[in-house]
Coordinates of C-alpha atoms in Angstrom, one line a residue:
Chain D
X55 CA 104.9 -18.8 -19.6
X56 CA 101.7 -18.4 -18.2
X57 CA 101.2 -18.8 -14.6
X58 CA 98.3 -21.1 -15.3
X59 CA 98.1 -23.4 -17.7
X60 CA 94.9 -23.8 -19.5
X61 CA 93.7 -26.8 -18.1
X62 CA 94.1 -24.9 -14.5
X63 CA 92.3 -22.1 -15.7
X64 CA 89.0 -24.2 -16.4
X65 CA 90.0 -26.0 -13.0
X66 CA 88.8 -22.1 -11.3
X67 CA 86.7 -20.9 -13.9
X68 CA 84.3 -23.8 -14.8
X69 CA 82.6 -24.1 -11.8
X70 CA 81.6 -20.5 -11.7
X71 CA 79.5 -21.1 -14.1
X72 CA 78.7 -24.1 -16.5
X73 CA 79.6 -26.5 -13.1
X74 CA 78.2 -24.9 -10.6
X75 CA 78.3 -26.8 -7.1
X76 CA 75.3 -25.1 -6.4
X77 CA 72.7 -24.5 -9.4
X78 CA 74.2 -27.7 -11.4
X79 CA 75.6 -30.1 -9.1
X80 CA 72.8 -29.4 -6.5
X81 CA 75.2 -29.9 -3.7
X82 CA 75.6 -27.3 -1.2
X83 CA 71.8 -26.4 -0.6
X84 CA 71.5 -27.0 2.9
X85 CA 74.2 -24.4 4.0
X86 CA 72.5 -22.0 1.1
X87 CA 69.2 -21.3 2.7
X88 CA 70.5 -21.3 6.4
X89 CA 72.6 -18.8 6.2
X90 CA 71.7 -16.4 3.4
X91 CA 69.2 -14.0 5.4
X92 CA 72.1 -11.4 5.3
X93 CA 74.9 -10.6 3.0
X94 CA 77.7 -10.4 5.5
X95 CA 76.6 -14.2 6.4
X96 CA 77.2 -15.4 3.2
X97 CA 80.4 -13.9 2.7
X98 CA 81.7 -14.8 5.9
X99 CA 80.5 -18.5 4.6
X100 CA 82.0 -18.2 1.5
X101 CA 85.2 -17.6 2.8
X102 CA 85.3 -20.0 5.6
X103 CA 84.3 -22.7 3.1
X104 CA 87.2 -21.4 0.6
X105 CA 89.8 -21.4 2.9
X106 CA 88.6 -25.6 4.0
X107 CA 88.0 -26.7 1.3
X108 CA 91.8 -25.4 -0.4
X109 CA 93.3 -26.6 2.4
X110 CA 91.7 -30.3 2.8
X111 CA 91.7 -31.0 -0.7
X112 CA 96.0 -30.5 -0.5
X113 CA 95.4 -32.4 2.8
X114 CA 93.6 -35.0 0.9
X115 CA 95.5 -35.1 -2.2
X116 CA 99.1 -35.5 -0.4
X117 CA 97.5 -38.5 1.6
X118 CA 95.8 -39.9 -1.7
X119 CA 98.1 -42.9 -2.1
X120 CA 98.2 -44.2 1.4
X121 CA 94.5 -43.6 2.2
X122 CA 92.8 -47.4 2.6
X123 CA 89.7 -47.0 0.1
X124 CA 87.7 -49.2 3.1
X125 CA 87.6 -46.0 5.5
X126 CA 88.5 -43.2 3.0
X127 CA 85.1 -41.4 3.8
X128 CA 86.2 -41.3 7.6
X129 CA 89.3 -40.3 6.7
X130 CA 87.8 -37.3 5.0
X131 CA 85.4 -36.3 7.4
X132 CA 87.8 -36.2 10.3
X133 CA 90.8 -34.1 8.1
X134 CA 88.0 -31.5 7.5
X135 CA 86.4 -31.9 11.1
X136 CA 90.3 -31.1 12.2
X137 CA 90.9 -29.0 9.8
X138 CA 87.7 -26.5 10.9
X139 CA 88.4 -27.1 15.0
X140 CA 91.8 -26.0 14.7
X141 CA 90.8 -22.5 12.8
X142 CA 87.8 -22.3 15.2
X143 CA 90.4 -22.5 18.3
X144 CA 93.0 -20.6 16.8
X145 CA 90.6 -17.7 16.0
X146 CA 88.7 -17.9 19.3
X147 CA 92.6 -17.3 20.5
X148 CA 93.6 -13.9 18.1
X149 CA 90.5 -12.8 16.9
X150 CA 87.6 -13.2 19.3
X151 CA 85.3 -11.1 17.6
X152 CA 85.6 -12.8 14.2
X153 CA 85.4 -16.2 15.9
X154 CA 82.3 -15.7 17.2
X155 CA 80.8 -14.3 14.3
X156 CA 81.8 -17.6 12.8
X157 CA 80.8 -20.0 15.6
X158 CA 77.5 -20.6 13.5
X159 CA 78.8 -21.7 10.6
X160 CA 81.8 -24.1 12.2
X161 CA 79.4 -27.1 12.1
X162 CA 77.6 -26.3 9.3
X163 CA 81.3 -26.3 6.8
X164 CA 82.0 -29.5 8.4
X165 CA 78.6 -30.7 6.9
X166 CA 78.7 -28.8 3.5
X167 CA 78.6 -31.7 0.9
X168 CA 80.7 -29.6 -1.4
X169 CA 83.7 -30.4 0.7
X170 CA 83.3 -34.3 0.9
X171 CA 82.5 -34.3 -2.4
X172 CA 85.8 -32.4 -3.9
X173 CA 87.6 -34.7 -1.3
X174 CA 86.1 -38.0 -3.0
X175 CA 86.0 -36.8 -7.0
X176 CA 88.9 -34.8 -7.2
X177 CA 91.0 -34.7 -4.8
X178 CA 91.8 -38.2 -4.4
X179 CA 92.9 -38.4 -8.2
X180 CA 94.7 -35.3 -8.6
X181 CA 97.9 -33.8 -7.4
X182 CA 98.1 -31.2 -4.6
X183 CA 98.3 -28.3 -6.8
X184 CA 95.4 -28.9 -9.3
X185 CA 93.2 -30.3 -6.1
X186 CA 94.3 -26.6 -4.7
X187 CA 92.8 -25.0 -7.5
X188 CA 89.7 -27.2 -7.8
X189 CA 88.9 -26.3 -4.2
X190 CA 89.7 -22.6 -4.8
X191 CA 86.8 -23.0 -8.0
X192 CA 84.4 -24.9 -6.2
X193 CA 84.4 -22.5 -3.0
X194 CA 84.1 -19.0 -5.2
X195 CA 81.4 -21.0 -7.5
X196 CA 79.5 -22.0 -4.1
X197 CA 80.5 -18.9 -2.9
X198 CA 79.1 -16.5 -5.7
X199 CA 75.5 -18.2 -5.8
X200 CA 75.6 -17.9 -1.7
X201 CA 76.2 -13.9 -2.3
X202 CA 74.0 -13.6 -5.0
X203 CA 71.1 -15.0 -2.4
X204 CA 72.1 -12.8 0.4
X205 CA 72.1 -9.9 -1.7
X206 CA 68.5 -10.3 -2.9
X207 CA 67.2 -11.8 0.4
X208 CA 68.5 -8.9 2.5
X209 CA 67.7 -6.1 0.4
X210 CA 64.0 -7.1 -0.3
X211 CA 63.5 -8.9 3.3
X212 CA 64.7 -6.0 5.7
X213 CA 65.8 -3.1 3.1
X214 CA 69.5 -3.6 3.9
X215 CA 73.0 -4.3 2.6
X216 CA 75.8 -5.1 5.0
X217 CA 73.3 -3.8 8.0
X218 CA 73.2 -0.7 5.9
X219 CA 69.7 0.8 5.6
X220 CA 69.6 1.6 1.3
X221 CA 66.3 1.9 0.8
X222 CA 65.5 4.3 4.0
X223 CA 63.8 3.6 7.1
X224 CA 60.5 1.6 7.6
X225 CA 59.7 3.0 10.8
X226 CA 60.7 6.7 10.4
X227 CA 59.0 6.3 7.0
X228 CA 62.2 7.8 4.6
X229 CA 63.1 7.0 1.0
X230 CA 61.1 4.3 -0.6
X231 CA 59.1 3.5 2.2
X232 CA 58.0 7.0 2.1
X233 CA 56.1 6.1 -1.0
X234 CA 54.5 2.6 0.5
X235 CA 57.7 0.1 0.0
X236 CA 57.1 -2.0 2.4
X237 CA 59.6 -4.8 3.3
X238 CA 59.0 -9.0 1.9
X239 CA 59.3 -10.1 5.1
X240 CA 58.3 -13.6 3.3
X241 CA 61.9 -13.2 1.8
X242 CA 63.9 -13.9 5.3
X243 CA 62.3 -17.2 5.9
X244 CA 64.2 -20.2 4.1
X245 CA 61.7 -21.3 1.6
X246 CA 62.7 -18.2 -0.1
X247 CA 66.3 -19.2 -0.7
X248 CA 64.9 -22.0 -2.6
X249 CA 62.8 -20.3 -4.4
X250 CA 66.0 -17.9 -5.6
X251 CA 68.2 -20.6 -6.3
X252 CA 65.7 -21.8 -8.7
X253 CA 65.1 -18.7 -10.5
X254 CA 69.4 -18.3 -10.3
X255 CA 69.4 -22.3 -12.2
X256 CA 66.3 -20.7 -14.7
X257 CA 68.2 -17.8 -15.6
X258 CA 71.4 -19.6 -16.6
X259 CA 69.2 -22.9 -18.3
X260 CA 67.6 -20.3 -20.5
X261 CA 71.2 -18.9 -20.7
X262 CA 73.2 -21.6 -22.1
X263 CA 70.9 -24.5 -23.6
X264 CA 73.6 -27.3 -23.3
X265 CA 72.8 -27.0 -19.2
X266 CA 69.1 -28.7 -20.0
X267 CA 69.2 -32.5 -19.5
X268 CA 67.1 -34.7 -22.4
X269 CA 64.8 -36.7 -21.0
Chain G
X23 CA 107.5 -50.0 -3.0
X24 CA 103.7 -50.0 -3.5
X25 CA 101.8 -50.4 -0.3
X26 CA 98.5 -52.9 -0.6
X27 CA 95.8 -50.4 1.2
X28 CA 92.9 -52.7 0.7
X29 CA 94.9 -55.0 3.8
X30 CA 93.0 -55.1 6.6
X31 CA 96.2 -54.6 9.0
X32 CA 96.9 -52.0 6.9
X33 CA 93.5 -50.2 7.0
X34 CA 93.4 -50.4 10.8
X35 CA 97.2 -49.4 11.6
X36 CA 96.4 -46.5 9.5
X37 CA 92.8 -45.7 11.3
X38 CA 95.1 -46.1 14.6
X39 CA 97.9 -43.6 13.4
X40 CA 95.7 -41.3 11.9
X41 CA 93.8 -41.1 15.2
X42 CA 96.6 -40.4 17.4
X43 CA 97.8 -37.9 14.6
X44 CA 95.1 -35.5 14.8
X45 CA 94.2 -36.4 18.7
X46 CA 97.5 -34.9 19.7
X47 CA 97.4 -32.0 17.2
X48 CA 94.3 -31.0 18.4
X49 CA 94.9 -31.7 22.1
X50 CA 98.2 -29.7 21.5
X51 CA 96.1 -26.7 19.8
X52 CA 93.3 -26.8 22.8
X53 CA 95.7 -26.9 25.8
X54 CA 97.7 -23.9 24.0
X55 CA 95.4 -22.2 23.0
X56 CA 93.2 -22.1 26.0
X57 CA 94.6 -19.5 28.6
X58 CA 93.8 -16.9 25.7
X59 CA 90.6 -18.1 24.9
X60 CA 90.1 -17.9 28.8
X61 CA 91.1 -14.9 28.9
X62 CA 89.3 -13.5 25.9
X63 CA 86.2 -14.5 27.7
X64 CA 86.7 -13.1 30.6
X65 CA 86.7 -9.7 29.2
X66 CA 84.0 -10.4 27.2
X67 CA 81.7 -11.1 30.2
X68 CA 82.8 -7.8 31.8
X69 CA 82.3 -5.8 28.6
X70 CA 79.0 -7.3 28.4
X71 CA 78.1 -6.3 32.2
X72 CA 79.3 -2.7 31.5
X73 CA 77.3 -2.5 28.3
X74 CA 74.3 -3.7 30.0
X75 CA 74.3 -0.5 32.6
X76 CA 75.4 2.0 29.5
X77 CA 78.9 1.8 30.0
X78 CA 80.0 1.3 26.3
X79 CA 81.2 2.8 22.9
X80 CA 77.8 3.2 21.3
X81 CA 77.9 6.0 18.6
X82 CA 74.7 7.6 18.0
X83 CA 72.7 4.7 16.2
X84 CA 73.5 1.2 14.5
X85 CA 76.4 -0.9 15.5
X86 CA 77.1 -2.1 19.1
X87 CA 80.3 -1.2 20.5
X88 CA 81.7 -2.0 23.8
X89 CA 84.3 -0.6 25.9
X90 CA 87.8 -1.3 24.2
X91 CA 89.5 -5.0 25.5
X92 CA 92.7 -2.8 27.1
X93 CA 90.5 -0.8 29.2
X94 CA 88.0 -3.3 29.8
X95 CA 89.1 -4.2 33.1
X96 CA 89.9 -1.1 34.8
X97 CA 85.9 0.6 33.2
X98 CA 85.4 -3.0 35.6
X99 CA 86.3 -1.9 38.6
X100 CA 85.4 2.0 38.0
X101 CA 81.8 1.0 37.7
X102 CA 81.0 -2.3 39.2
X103 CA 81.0 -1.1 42.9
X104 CA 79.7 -4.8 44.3
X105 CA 79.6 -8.3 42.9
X106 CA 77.4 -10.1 45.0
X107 CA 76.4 -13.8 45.4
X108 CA 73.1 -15.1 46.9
X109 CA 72.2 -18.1 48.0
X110 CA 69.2 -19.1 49.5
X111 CA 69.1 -16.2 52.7
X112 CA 73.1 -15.9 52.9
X113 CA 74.3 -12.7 50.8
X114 CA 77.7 -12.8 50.3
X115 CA 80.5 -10.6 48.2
X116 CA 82.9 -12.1 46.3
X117 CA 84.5 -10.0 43.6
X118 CA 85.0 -13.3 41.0
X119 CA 81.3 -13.4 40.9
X120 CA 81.1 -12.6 36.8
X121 CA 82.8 -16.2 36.6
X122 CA 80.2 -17.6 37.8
X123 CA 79.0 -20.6 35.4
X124 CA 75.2 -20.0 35.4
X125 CA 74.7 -23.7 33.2
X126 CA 76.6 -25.6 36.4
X127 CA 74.7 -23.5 38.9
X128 CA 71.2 -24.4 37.0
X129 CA 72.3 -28.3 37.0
X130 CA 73.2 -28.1 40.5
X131 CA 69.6 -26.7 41.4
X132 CA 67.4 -29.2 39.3
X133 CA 70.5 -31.8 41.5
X134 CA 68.4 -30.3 44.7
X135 CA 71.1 -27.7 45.7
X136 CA 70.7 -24.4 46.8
X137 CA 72.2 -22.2 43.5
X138 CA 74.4 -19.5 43.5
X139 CA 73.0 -16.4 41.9
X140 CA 75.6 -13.6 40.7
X141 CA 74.0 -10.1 41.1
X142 CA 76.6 -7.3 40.4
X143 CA 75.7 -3.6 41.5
X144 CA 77.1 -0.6 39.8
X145 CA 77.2 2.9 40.0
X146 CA 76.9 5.5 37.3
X147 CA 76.8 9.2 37.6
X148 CA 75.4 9.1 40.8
X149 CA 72.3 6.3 40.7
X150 CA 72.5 2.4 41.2
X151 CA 72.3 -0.3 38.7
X152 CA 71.1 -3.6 39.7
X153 CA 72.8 -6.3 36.8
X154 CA 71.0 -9.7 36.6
X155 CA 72.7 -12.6 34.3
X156 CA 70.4 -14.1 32.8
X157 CA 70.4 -17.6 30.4
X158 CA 67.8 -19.6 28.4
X159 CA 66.7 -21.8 25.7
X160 CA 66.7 -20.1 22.1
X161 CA 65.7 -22.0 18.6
X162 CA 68.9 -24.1 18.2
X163 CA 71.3 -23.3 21.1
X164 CA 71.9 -21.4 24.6
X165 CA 70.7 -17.4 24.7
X166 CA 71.7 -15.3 27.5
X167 CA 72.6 -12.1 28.7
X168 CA 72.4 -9.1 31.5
X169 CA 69.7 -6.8 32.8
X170 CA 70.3 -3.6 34.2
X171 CA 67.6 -2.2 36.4
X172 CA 67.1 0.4 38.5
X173 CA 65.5 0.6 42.2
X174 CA 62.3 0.6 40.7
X175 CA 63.1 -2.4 38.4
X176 CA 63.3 -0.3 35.6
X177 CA 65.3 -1.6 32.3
X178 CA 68.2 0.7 32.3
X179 CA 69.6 -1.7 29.5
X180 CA 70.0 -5.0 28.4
X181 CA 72.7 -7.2 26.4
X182 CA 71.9 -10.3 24.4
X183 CA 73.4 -12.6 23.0
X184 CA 73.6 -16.3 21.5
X185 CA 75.0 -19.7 21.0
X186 CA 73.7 -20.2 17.4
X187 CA 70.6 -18.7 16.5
X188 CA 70.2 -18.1 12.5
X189 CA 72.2 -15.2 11.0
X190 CA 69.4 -12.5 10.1
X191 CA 66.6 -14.1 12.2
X192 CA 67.1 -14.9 15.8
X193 CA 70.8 -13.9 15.8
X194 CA 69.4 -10.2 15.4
X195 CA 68.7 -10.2 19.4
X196 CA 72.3 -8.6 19.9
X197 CA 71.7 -5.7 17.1
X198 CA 71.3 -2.1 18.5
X199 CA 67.6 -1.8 17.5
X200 CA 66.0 -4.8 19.3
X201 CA 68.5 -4.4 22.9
X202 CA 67.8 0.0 22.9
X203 CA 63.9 -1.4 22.8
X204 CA 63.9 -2.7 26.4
X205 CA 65.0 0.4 28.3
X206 CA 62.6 2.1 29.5
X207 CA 60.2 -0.8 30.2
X208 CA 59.7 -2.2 33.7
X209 CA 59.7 -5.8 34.9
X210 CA 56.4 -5.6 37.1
X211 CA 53.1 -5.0 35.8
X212 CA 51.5 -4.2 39.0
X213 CA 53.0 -5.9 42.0
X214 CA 53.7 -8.9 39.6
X215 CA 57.1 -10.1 38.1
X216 CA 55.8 -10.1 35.1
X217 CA 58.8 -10.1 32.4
X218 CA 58.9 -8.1 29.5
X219 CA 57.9 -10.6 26.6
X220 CA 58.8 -10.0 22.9
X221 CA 55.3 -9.7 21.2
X222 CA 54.2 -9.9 17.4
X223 CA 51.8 -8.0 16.1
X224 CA 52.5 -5.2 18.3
X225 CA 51.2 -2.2 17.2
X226 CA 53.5 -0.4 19.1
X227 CA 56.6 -0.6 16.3
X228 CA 58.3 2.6 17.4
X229 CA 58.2 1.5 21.2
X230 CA 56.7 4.5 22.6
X231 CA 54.2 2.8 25.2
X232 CA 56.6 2.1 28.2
X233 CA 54.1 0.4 30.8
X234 CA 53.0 -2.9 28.2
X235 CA 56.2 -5.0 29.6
X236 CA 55.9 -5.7 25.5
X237 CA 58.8 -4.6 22.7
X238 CA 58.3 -5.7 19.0
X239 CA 59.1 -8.8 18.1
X240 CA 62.0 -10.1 15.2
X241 CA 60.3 -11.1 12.1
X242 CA 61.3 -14.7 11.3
X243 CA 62.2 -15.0 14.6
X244 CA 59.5 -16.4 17.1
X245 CA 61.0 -19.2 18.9
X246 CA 63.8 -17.1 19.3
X247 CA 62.0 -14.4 20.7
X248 CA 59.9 -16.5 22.7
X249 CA 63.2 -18.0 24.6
X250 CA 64.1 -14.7 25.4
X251 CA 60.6 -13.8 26.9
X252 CA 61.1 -16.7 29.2
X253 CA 64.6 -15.9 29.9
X254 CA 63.6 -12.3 31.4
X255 CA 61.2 -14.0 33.4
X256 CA 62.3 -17.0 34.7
X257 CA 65.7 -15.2 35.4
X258 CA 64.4 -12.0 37.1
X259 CA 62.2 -14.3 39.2
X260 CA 65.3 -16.1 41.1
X261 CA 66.3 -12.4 42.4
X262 CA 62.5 -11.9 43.7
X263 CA 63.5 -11.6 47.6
X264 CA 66.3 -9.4 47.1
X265 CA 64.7 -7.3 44.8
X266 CA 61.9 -7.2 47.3
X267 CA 63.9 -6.0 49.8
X268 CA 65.6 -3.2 47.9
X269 CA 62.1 -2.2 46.3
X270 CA 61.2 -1.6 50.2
X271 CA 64.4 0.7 51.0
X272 CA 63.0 3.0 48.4

């Protein structure tokens, strides 16, 4: 027997792609351009929002029968608000240096539209295990486009992956600069994530045809 | 059994639980948890002193790195020869003076008090660092940091950091590049405390002219930047009399 059923399979893999939180749901595009100026930032982001959003949608999905429908969206906010504080304190406790690389993003999870929306579509429907691996999907699908930004905005706004200088040095005037590259410094400000994500939704419209809505 | 959730009773008995729930689980988390975050930050700060007058890890270019947590405390002592506190004409030593809460002291200033201001003095291979903390305004949160100068109010070296300033764009005030910038660069232009301020369009890129009080700005990065201008100055400025005083023993 498979470890995964089919049905669980699609619950990871479809929102990679043809369900994108990001270039097909839209959601998730506040976070996108904050934090996307660097590469290690969006990882860091992606697996923040992972780990929350795995967790609180089992959170969510255990309480689904008791929650009262009248406050369910308060309910939601404060498992996730808890659920982020007590990895924030914990962290700030045994890993002080990650913790504060991460104090940043602490609000901004708590805020991420992604996670209320899992909460409210699936996870309030679905048992704890298939809400598990919708979360897991969701985050890697949120997560891949948030990578896919960082990597482009880094390397053509400051000529660097992971803080790594790959395409030589500006000021010292080695590798492609020594030819005139010079860096997009229009590509660090946020407009520019924008502008990728739509060029990220193009690609994958022009891709797969079913993705483009009749009007 | 089925439970009716759309009750009213019921919805507010389970707001109630729920509340007390995650209070406690929280509170229980913060009061654990807190001597080791306490603790954690207390290093910190002293890491970030020593760093400030050169005593660190640094390898020859890129990353920051400060002395190690387990030796943290005894580089402390090794180096920091006086923690001093001023206030108003009254100079006196007190060797918790790195604890000293530089948010309370400014609230207790605007409040019409006399502040306290920390100034810690350390030796290293034989000349004097004066360390000033300093703390401002960024674009979204709280920036701060140390100054090291010399006698001559010099930068010897300088440590940033920040609350929440955006990853790649203001939060780039604690990489290697912009802190080794300031170094080198004196407070006064002339006989006035005039800061060093973080400039665009500075054609200086390489930081070669010493006597502008200017280092190259961050790209993306201006109210950031000019937080931290105002930060050197405004901070600096509080230690003007003793400053004075040791500019004259020279």
């Amino acid at each position: 027997m498979a470890l995964l059923s089919k049905k669980d399979t699609s619950l990871i893999l479809d929102p990679l792609a043809d369900n994108n939180p990001i270039t097909i749901q839209v959601l998730g595009i506040c976070s996108a351009l904050a934090i996307t100026a660097e590469l290690k930032a969006s990882i860091v982001m992606a697996l923040s929002v992972m780990f929350v959003l795995g967790m609180g949608n089992v959170v969510i999905s255990l309480m689904r029968n008791i929650i009262p429908s009248k406050i369910r969206i308060i309910v939601q906010l404060v498992v996730v608000a808890a659920l982020v504080i007590m990895v924030d304190q914990v962290l700030k406790a045994f890993a002080y240096e990650l913790s504060k690389t991460l104090s940043v993003f602490v609000g901004l999870i708590i805020t991420n539209c992604i996670i209320m929306g899992r909460f409210e579509a699936f996870a309030l429907a679905n048992g704890p295990w298939r809400s598990f691996l919708d979360g897991i999907g969701n985050s890697a699908g949120y997560g891949l486009i948030l990578i896919i930004i960082g990597f482009f905005r880094e390397l053509l706004g400051s000529g660097t992956l992971l803080g790594y200088k790959v395409l030589g040095d500006p000021i010292e005037k080695t590798g492609l600069y020594a030819i005139g590259y010079e860096n997009n410094g229009f590509m660090l400000l946020s407009p520019m994530a924008l502008i990728v994500v739509g060029l990220i939704i193009w690609v994958q419209r022009s891709r797969n045809k079913a993705l483009i809505e009749e009007n | 059994m089925a439970i009716n959730t759309d009750k009213n009773s019921y919805t507010v008995i389970f707001a109630a639980i729920m509340v007390v729930i995650v209070g406690s689980l929280l509170a229980f988390f913060a009061s654990s948890l807190s001597e080791k975050i306490q603790e954690n930050e207390r290093l910190e700060k002293q890491q970030n002193i020593l760093y400030a007058m050169g005593v660190n890890e640094n390898e020859d270019e890129g990353s920051v790195n400060f002395v190690s947590t387990d030796k943290v405390a005894g580089e402390f002592k090794k180096y920091i020869k006086e923690q001093l506190v001023i206030e108003g004409d009254k100079i006196t030593k007190d060797d918790n003076a790195y604890l000293i809460d530089l948010k309370k002291q400014e609230t207790e200033a605007k409040a019409g008090k006399t502040r306290k201001l920390p100034l810690f003095i350390g030796e290293k291979d034989g000349s004097k660092y004066y360390i000033i903390p300093m703390r401002g305004k960024g674009l979204w949160d709280a920036i701060w940091g140390f100054v090291a100068l010399d006698n001559n109010l010099v930068v010897k070296g300088v440590y940033f950091d920040h609350k929440g300033e955006t990853p790649g764009l203001g939060a780039n005030i604690k990489q290697r590049y912009f802190m080794d910038d300031f170094a080198g660069e004196s407070i006064l232009k002339g006989t006035e405390y005039a800061g060093i301020a973080v400039a665009k369009g500075n054609n200086d890129p390489t930081n070669e002219i010493k006597d502008d009080n200017e280092v190259d700005a961050l790209a993306g990065a201006t109210i950031t930047g000019n937080g931290l201008s105002a930060m050197i100055k405004e901070s600096v400025k509080l230690y003007k009399s003793y400053l004075e005083s040791i500019r004259a023993k020279n």
